[in-house]
XYZ file of C-alpha atoms in Angstrom:
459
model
C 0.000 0.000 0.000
C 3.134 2.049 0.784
C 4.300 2.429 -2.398
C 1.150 2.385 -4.169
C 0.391 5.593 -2.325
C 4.193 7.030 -3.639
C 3.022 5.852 -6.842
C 0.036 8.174 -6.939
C 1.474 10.826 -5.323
C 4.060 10.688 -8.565
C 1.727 11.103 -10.728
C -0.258 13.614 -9.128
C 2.967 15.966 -9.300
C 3.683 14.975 -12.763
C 0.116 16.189 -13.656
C 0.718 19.555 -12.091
C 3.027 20.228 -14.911
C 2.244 21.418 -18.502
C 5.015 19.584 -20.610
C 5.728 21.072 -23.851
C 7.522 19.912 -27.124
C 10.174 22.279 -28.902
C 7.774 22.925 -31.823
C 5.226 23.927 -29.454
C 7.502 26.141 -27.793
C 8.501 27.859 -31.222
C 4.833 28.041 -32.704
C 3.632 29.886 -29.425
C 6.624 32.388 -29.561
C 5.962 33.283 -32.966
C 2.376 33.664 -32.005
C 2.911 36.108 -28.980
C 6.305 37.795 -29.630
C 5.502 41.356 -29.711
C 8.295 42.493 -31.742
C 7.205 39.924 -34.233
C 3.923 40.968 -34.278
C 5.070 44.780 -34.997
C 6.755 43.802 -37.993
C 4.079 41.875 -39.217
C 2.355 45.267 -38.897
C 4.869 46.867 -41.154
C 4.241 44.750 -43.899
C 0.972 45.212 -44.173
C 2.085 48.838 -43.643
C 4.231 48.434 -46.775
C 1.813 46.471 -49.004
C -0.552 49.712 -48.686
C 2.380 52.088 -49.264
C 2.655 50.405 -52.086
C -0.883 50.570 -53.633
C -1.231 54.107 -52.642
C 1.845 54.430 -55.111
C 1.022 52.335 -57.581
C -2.481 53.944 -57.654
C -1.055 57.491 -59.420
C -0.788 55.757 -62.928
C -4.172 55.461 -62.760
C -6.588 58.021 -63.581
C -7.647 60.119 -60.825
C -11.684 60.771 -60.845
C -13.227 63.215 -58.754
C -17.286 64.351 -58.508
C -17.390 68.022 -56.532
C -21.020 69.033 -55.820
C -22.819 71.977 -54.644
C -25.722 73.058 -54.039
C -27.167 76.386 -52.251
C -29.866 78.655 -51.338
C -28.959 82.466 -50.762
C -31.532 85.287 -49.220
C -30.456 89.191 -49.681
C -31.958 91.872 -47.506
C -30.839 95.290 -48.884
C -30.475 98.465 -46.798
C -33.184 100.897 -47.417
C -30.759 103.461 -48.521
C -30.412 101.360 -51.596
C -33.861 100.443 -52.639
C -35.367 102.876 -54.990
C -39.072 103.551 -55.443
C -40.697 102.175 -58.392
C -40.528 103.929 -61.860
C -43.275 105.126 -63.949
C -41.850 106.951 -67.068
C -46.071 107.598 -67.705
C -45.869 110.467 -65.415
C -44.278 112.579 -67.177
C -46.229 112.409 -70.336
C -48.498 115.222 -70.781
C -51.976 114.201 -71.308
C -53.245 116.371 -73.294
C -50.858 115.421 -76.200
C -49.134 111.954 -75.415
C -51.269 109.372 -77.484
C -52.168 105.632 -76.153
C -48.651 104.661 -77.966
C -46.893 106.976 -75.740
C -48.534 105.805 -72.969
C -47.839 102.297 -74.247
C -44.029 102.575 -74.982
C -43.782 104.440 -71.476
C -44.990 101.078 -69.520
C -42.985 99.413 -71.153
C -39.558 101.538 -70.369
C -40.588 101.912 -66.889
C -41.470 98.094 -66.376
C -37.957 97.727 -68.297
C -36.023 99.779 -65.429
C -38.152 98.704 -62.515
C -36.650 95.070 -63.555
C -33.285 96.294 -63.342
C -33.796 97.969 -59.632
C -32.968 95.609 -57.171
C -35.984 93.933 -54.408
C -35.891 92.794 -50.902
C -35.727 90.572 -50.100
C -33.527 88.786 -52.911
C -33.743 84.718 -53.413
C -31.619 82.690 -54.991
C -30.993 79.020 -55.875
C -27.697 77.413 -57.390
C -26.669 73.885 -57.623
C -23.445 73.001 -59.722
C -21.941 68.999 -59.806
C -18.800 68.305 -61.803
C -17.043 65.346 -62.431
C -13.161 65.859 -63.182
C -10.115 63.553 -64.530
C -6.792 63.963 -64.192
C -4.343 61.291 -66.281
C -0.160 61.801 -65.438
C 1.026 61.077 -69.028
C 4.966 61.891 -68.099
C 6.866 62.553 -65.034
C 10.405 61.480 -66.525
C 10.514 58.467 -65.225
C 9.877 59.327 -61.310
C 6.533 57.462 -61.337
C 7.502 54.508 -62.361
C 10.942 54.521 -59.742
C 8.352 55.349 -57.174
C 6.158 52.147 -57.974
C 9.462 50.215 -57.425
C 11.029 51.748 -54.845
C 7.906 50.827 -52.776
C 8.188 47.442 -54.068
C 11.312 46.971 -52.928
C 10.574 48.573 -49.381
C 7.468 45.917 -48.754
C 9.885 42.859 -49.887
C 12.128 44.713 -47.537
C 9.545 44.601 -44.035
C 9.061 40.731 -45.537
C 12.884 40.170 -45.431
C 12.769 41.829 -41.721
C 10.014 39.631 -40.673
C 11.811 36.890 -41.495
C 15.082 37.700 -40.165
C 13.221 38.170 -36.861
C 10.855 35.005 -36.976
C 14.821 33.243 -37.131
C 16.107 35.051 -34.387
C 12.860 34.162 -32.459
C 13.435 30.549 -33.173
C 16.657 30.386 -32.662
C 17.013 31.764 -29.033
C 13.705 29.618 -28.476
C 15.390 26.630 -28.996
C 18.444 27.971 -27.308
C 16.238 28.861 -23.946
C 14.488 25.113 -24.503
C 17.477 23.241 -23.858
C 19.240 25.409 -21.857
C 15.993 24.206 -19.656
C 16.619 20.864 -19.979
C 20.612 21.005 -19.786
C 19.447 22.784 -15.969
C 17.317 20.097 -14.755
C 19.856 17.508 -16.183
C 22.436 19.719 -13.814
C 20.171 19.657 -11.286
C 19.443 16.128 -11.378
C 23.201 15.050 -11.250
C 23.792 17.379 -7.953
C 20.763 15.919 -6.207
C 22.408 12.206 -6.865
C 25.464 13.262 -5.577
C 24.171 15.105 -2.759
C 22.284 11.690 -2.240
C 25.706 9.610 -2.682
C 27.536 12.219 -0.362
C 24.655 12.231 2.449
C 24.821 8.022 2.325
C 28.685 7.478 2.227
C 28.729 10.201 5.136
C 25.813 7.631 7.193
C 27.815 5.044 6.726
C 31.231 6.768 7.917
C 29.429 7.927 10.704
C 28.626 4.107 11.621
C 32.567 3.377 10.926
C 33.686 5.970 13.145
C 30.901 5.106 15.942
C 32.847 1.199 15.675
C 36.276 2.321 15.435
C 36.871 1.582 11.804
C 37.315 4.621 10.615
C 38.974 8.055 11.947
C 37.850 11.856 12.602
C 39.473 12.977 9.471
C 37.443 10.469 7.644
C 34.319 11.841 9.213
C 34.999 15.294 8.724
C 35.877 14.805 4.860
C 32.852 12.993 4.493
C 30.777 16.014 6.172
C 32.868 18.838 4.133
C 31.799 16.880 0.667
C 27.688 17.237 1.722
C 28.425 20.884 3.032
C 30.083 21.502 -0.883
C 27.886 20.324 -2.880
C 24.714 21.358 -0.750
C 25.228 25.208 -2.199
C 25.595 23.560 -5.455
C 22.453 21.842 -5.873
C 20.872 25.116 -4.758
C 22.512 26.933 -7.251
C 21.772 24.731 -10.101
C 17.853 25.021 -8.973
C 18.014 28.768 -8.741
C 19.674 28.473 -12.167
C 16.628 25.632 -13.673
C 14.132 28.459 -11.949
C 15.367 31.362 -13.902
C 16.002 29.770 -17.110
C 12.726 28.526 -16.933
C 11.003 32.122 -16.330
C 13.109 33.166 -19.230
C 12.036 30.477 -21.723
C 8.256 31.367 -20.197
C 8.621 34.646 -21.370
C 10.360 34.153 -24.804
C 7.225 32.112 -25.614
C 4.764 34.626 -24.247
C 2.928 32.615 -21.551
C 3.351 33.252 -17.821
C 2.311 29.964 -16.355
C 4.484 28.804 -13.798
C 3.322 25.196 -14.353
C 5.248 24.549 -18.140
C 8.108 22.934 -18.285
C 10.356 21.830 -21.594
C 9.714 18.362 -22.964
C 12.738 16.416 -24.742
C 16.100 14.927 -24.808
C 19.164 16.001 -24.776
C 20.667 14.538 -27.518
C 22.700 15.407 -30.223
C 21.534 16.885 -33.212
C 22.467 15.678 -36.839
C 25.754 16.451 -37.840
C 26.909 19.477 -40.435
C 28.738 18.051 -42.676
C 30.219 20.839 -44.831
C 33.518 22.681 -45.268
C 34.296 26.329 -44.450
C 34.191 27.199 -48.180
C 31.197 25.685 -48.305
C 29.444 27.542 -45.655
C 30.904 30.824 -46.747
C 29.295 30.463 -49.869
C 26.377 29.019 -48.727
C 26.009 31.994 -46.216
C 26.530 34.617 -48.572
C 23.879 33.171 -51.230
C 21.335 33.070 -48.139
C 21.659 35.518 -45.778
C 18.218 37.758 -45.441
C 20.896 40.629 -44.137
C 22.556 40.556 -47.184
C 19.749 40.161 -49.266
C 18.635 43.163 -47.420
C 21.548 45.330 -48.211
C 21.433 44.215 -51.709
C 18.092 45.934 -51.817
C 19.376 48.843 -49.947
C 21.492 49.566 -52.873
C 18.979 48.950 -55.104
C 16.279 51.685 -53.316
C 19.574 54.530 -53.431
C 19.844 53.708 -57.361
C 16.109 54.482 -57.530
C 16.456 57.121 -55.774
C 19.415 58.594 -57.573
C 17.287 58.117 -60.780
C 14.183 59.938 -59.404
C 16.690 62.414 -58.508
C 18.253 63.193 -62.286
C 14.606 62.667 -63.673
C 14.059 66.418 -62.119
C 15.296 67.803 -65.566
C 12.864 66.338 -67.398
C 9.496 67.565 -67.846
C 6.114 66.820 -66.553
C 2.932 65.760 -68.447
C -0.659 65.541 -67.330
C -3.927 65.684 -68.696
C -7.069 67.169 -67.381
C -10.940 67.038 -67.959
C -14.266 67.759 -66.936
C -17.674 68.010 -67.502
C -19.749 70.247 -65.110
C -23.585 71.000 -65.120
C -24.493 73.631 -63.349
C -27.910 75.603 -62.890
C -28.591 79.589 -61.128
C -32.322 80.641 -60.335
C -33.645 84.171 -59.306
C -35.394 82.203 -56.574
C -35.674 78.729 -54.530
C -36.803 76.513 -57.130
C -35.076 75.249 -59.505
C -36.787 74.309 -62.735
C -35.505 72.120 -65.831
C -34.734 74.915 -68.145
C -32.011 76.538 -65.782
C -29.656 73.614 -66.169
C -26.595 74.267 -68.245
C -23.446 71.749 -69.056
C -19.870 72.617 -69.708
C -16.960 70.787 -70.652
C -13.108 71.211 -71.050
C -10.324 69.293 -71.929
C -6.808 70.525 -71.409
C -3.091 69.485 -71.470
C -0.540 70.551 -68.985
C 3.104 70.685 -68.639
C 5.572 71.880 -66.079
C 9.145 72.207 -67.503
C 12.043 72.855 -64.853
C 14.459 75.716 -66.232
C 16.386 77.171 -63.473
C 15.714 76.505 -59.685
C 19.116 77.524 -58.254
C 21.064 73.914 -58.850
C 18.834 72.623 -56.226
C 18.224 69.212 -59.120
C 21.763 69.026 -58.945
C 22.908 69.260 -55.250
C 19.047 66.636 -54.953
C 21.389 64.465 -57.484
C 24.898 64.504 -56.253
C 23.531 63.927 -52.606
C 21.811 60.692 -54.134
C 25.013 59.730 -55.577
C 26.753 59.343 -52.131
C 24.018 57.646 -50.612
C 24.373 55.553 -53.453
C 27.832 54.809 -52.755
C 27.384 54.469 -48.715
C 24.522 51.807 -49.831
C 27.420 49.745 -51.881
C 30.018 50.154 -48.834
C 26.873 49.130 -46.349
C 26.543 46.401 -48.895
C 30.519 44.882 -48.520
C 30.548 45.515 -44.657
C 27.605 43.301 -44.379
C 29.383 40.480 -46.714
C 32.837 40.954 -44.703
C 30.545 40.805 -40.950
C 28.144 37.804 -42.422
C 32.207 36.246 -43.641
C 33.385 37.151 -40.108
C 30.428 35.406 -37.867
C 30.472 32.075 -40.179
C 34.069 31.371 -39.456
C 33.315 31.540 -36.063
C 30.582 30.114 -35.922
C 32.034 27.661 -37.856
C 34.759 27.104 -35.448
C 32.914 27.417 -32.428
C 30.785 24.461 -33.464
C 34.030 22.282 -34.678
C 35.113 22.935 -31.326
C 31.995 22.052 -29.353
C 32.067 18.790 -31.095
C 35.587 17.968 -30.189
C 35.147 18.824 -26.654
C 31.892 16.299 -26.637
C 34.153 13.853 -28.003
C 36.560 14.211 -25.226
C 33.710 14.311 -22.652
C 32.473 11.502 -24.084
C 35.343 9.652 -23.243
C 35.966 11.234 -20.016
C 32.099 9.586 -19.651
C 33.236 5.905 -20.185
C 36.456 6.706 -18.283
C 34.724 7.410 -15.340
C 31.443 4.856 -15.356
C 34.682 2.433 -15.993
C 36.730 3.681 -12.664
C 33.500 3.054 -10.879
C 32.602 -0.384 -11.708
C 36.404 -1.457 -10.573
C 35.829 0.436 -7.596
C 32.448 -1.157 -7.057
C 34.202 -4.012 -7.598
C 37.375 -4.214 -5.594
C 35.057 -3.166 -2.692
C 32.480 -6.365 -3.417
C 35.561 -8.434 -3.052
C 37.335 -6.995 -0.125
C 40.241 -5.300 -2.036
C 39.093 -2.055 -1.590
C 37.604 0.842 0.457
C 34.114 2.228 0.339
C 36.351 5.512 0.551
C 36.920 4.371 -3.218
C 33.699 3.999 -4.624
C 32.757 7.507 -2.785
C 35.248 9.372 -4.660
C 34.649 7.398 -8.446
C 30.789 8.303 -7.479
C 31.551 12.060 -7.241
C 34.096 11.786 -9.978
C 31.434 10.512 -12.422
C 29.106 13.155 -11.250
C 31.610 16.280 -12.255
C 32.178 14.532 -15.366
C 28.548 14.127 -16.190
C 27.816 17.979 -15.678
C 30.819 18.144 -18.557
C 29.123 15.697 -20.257
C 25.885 17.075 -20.571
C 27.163 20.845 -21.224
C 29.036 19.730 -23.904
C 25.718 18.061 -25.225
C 24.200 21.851 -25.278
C 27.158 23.309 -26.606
C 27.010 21.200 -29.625
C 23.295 21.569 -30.007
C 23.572 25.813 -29.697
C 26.551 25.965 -31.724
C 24.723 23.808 -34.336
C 21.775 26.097 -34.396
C 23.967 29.183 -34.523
C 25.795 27.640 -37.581
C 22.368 26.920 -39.171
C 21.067 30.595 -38.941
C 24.217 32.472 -40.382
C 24.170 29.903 -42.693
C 21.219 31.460 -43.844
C 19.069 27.707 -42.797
C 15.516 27.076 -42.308
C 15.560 25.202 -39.242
């Protein structure tokens, strides 16, 4: 019943825990990395930047509408009483034609005198077009320019999403390289704690002396700080790989082996070309240069004229009063061609175009720093993994060195040859080497990784 009750109480720890795989780990950073997310937001940012571009070849159509009422109250200083030119006929000789032609005048003039109040309606809609036919060549720079800028954000997005997976996986077995750590200082805390019980019992019969005792009590007080260490060092790398994949839950934990990952077979030559034929960086500065010869172009195409055309076609309407009725509509139309022609503006086209020309050149030095930095961090890399793997190697042996010195130590002691004293110290010899051991592991594994991303990898 004992240990079916340990048994359960196993697994009722184990389901405490949320394990996770690598690939899990990865998908959720890229998911809730905030930088990552940002840049996503510049791309779209840069797709739009370049529609709104690309959308001045087209022809621009506008409808402007208006429509109004106006009422005009006039001062009484300038109101004038009506006119009647059949006053000053004399009656006794002015003749019904006289009278008739002088009804006439006057109604004539009393048209032309202003009322109050005055009403008037308007209503005017137009629909305009305006068609670039020639800029010297700066449209069309700008439409690629801004094509190069989105593929730019898309190159940054990916150089991040690497960098993202890359330190994930570095912060994923760094977690599992500390619990492997701590794991080896608990069993020889455990191995230290027992051989020191069982010196004690010597030294209680006489077997064994006070030196022996007090070496036996100095190894548990050494590697007591050391087990604590390596757990305060499991509990922060932990809290870091927690918040590299954006989810504060104290109960993950990393899921995997340590093992080795395939080997990289390939020479230095080999990975310096490789590296420089995929690197996003360089790729990047590539298109760097390519944006300053755009912009060196735009730049010269200021002495060449501009081209446009314009239209429109307008109906319009005006009404001595509110309504508005179908014979007060008119229509007008106009076509026209316009042209702007640079012929002196100070030399400010040609300081615009010599100050393109040395960003044009700082883009192609950019360009070879980045190839001799991307040349510089391969070889290292390079050699930093070469290294890693020869130090496994040697670990590796140190390994079966070590398990070896223990079973002979096991062994002289099973057959009365030798001391306990012996298998004590082969017991904490093994345990040094295995924290070798299993660092080496993760050095091979990070340098591996490292490799793999200047290499310009998908991994």
């Amino acid at each position: 019943m004992k240990r079916i009750s340990i048994i359960i109480a196993l697994c009722l720890i184990v389901s405490m825990f949320w394990s996770i795989s690598l690939d899990e780990s990865i998908s959720l950073a890229k998911q809730n990395n905030k930088d990552l997310l940002s840049s996503k937001e510049d791309l779209q940012k840069a797709n739009q930047t370049y529609y709104q571009v690309r959308a001045n070849i087209y022809p621009q159509l506008n409808v402007v509408g208006a429509y109004s009422l106006n009422k005009t109250y006039l001062p009484d200083s300038a109101i004038v009483p009506p006119i009647d030119l059949s006053l000053g006929l004399d009656p006794d000789t002015a003749s019904s034609n006289d009278y008739y032609l002088a009804n006439v005048m006057s109604g004539a003039l009393n048209s032309l005198v202003p009322s109050s109040p005055m009403e008037e309606g308007s209503m005017a809609l137009s629909l305009q077009m305006q068609q670039v036919l020639f800029t010297g060549g700066k449209l069309n720079y700008s439409i690629k320019t801004a094509d190069i800028y989105r593929n730019i954000q898309q190159l940054n997005y990916q150089l991040k999403e690497q960098d993202i997976i890359l330190k994930t996986t570095q912060m994923f077995y760094s977690c599992l390289l500390a619990d492997k750590l701590v794991n080896v200082q608990e069993a020889a805390l455990e191995t230290a704690r027992h051989h020191l019980a069982r010196v004690e019992a010597f030294a209680n019969e006489g077997l064994v002396s006070d030196f022996d005792v007090m070496r036996a009590r100095l190894e548990v007080a050494k590697l007591e700080p050391q087990l604590m260490q390596a757990q305060n060092s499991r509990d922060l790398a932990l809290s870091a790989f927690r918040t590299q994949i954006g989810v504060n839950d104290p109960t993950i934990v990393p899921e995997g082996n340590l093992v080795l990952p395939p080997k990289l077979d390939i020479t230095l030559d080999e990975a310096l070309t490789q590296g420089l034929e995929n690197r996003i960086e360089l790729t990047m500065a590539k298109k760097g240069t390519e944006v300053a010869n755009l912009q060196l172009k735009t730049e010269q195409a200021g002495y060449f004229p501009n081209l446009a055309l314009q239209a429109s076609a307008a109906l319009y309407t005006k009404a001595d009063e509110y309504a508005i009725e179908g014979d007060d509509f008119g229509t007008n139309y106009s076509i026209g061609l316009g042209i702007s022609f640079p012929l002196f503006n100070g030399f400010a086209t040609k300081a615009k175009v010599n100050s393109a020309k040395s960003g044009y050149r700082q883009s192609q030095y950019q360009e070879q720093k980045y190839e001799d930095l991307i040349r510089l961090e391969i070889t290292q890399n390079y050699q930093k993994l070469r290294h890693a793997e020869k130090n496994y190697l040697v670990q590796e042996e140190n390994m079966k060195m070590a398990e070896r010195s223990l079973q002979l130590a096991q062994l002289r002691y099973e057959n009365q040859v030798g001391i306990q004293l012996e298998v004590f110290d082969a017991q904490t010899t093994l345990s040094a080497i295995q924290l070798q051991y299993f660092q080496s592991i993760y050095e091979v594994i990070s340098a591996t990784r490292e490799l793999q991303k200047s290499l310009g990898m998908n991994f």
